[in-house]
Amino acid sequence: MYDDKENRDPSNFANIPATMRNIGITQADRDKVMELLMDVSGTSVHIDEAIRLYEKLGIKGFAFVKRHQVEKLLKDQGVPQEEMDLEDLNIYDNMTDAQMEEALWRTVEYIATNKTYMLEPNEHARRKRNWISVGPAIVLSPYMFTWGFGAVLLGPVILSPNIFCPPVLNPSILSPWVLTPSMFNPFILSPYILGPFVLGPFAFTSFVLTPYLLSSNIMNPAIFTSLILSPLGLCADILSPVAVAANVLSPSFLSPPVLNPTTLTASVLSPSWLS
């Protein structure tokens, strides 16, 4: 379909442009014949599609594949039909390019925040798969009017002030809060282990049914806070002044205050041992 001038092999008799040139057809007529042949054979459509794909790859660096393309690729790699899991691709096949691109960026966002979601045809039908997240750290990311849910491992919060963001059923291990002021954030059923609070003042924050173990307050002032049914163990308060606070039914063990001034605080039915 094109004139390969470098290939002079006499056995190559199927070179249509060269054949027409050899029999004396003018350049203009050759172009018209080639255009007709390309339209009839569907070559023009494939070329236009290839050009669009090339332009997309040049601009975005990626393109979308269809189910049949993935299926062919897997077959070429010797994957048995019964081992192919292509159900999610049925949803992609019914999407427009714009919808697929939106789904792609949402997936990137979920991966960046260590969350994965089941792909459903309806946006509102997505369901969270992971109940336990490992990292990543939240750094320099202020947030508000949200809530934490699910267990967190190795997910420190650093330089990320927050307000009206209550952790609920949000246990945490090895996830310290550092330089992270917090306000109006009740911690509910969210035990902390090895998650100290460092240089992160609290205001109007309660801890309800939230046990603490090896999670000290270090230079962490607090005002209008309370501990309710939240036992403490090995959680020293160091240089962490407290004002207008109460401990209610919250026993403590080996959790001494160290240089920790208090103002208007009360302890109600909260025994302490070696504290």
CSV table of C-alpha atoms in Angstrom, one decimal, residues 116-241:
chain,number,residue,atom,x,y,z
A,116,THR,CA,-9.0,0.3,47.3
A,117,TYR,CA,-12.5,0.2,46.0
A,118,MET,CA,-14.5,-2.3,44.1
A,119,LEU,CA,-15.3,-1.1,40.6
A,120,GLU,CA,-19.1,-0.9,40.1
A,121,PRO,CA,-21.1,0.5,37.2
A,122,ASN,CA,-22.7,3.0,39.6
A,123,GLU,CA,-20.4,5.5,41.4
A,124,HIS,CA,-22.5,5.2,44.5
A,125,ALA,CA,-22.2,1.4,44.5
A,126,ARG,CA,-18.5,1.4,45.3
A,127,ARG,CA,-17.7,-0.4,48.5
A,128,LYS,CA,-14.5,-0.2,50.5
A,129,ARG,CA,-12.5,-3.4,50.5
A,130,ASN,CA,-9.8,-2.6,53.0
A,131,TRP,CA,-10.7,-2.4,56.7
A,132,ILE,CA,-7.0,-2.2,57.7
A,133,SER,CA,-4.7,0.4,56.2
A,134,VAL,CA,-0.9,0.3,56.4
A,135,GLY,CA,0.4,3.9,56.1
A,136,PRO,CA,0.9,6.2,54.4
A,137,ALA,CA,1.8,9.1,56.6
A,138,ILE,CA,-0.4,12.2,56.5
A,139,VAL,CA,2.0,15.1,56.2
A,140,LEU,CA,1.3,18.8,55.7
A,141,SER,CA,-2.4,18.0,54.8
A,142,PRO,CA,-4.9,19.9,56.9
A,143,TYR,CA,-8.4,18.4,56.9
A,144,MET,CA,-11.8,19.1,58.3
A,145,PHE,CA,-15.4,17.7,58.4
A,146,THR,CA,-14.4,14.1,57.9
A,147,TRP,CA,-14.1,11.1,60.1
A,148,GLY,CA,-11.6,8.3,60.5
A,149,PHE,CA,-12.8,4.7,60.3
A,150,GLY,CA,-10.9,1.4,60.2
A,151,ALA,CA,-7.7,0.2,61.8
A,152,VAL,CA,-4.4,2.1,61.0
A,153,LEU,CA,-0.9,0.7,61.1
A,154,LEU,CA,2.2,3.0,60.6
A,155,GLY,CA,0.1,6.0,59.7
A,156,PRO,CA,1.6,9.0,61.5
A,157,VAL,CA,-0.1,12.4,61.2
A,158,ILE,CA,2.5,15.2,60.9
A,159,LEU,CA,1.9,18.9,60.6
A,160,SER,CA,-1.7,18.3,59.6
A,161,PRO,CA,-4.1,20.4,61.7
A,162,ASN,CA,-7.7,19.2,61.8
A,163,ILE,CA,-11.1,20.2,63.1
A,164,PHE,CA,-14.4,18.3,63.3
A,165,CYS,CA,-12.8,15.1,62.3
A,166,PRO,CA,-13.7,12.5,64.9
A,167,PRO,CA,-12.0,9.1,64.7
A,168,VAL,CA,-14.7,6.4,65.2
A,169,LEU,CA,-13.8,2.7,65.4
A,170,ASN,CA,-10.4,3.8,64.3
A,171,PRO,CA,-7.7,1.8,66.3
A,172,SER,CA,-4.2,2.9,65.6
A,173,ILE,CA,-0.8,1.2,66.1
A,174,LEU,CA,2.6,3.0,65.7
A,175,SER,CA,0.8,6.1,64.4
A,176,PRO,CA,2.0,9.2,66.3
A,177,TRP,CA,0.5,12.6,66.0
A,178,VAL,CA,3.3,15.2,65.7
A,179,LEU,CA,2.9,19.0,65.5
A,180,THR,CA,-0.8,18.4,64.7
A,181,PRO,CA,-3.3,20.7,66.5
A,182,SER,CA,-6.8,19.2,66.8
A,183,MET,CA,-10.1,20.7,67.8
A,184,PHE,CA,-13.6,19.3,68.2
A,185,ASN,CA,-12.5,15.8,67.5
A,186,PRO,CA,-13.9,13.2,69.9
A,187,PHE,CA,-12.0,9.9,69.8
A,188,ILE,CA,-14.6,7.1,70.0
A,189,LEU,CA,-13.7,3.4,70.3
A,190,SER,CA,-10.3,4.2,68.8
A,191,PRO,CA,-7.6,2.6,71.0
A,192,TYR,CA,-4.0,3.8,70.5
A,193,ILE,CA,-0.9,1.7,70.9
A,194,LEU,CA,2.6,3.2,70.5
A,195,GLY,CA,1.0,6.4,69.2
A,196,PRO,CA,2.3,9.4,71.2
A,197,PHE,CA,0.9,12.9,70.8
A,198,VAL,CA,3.8,15.3,70.4
A,199,LEU,CA,3.6,19.1,70.2
A,200,GLY,CA,0.0,18.8,69.1
A,201,PRO,CA,-2.4,20.9,71.2
A,202,PHE,CA,-6.0,19.6,71.8
A,203,ALA,CA,-9.1,21.7,72.4
A,204,PHE,CA,-12.7,20.5,72.9
A,205,THR,CA,-11.6,16.9,72.4
A,206,SER,CA,-12.9,13.9,74.3
A,207,PHE,CA,-11.6,10.3,74.4
A,208,VAL,CA,-14.6,7.9,74.8
A,209,LEU,CA,-14.0,4.1,75.2
A,210,THR,CA,-10.5,4.8,73.8
A,211,PRO,CA,-7.8,2.9,75.8
A,212,TYR,CA,-4.2,4.0,75.4
A,213,LEU,CA,-1.1,2.0,75.7
A,214,LEU,CA,2.5,3.3,75.4
A,215,SER,CA,1.0,6.6,73.9
A,216,SER,CA,2.4,9.5,75.9
A,217,ASN,CA,1.5,13.2,75.6
A,218,ILE,CA,4.8,15.1,75.2
A,219,MET,CA,4.7,18.9,75.2
A,220,ASN,CA,1.0,18.5,74.2
A,221,PRO,CA,-1.2,21.1,75.9
A,222,ALA,CA,-4.9,20.5,76.1
A,223,ILE,CA,-8.0,22.5,77.1
A,224,PHE,CA,-11.6,21.4,77.5
A,225,THR,CA,-10.8,17.7,77.2
A,226,SER,CA,-12.0,14.6,78.9
A,227,LEU,CA,-11.3,10.9,79.3
A,228,ILE,CA,-14.4,8.7,79.6
A,229,LEU,CA,-14.1,5.0,80.1
A,230,SER,CA,-10.6,5.2,78.6
A,231,PRO,CA,-8.0,3.3,80.6
A,232,LEU,CA,-4.4,4.3,80.2
A,233,GLY,CA,-1.2,2.2,80.5
A,234,LEU,CA,2.4,3.4,80.3
A,235,CYS,CA,1.3,6.8,79.0
A,236,ALA,CA,3.2,9.5,80.8
A,237,ASP,CA,2.2,13.2,80.4
A,238,ILE,CA,5.4,15.2,79.9
A,239,LEU,CA,5.4,19.0,79.9
A,240,SER,CA,1.7,18.9,78.8
A,241,PRO,CA,-0.3,21.4,80.6
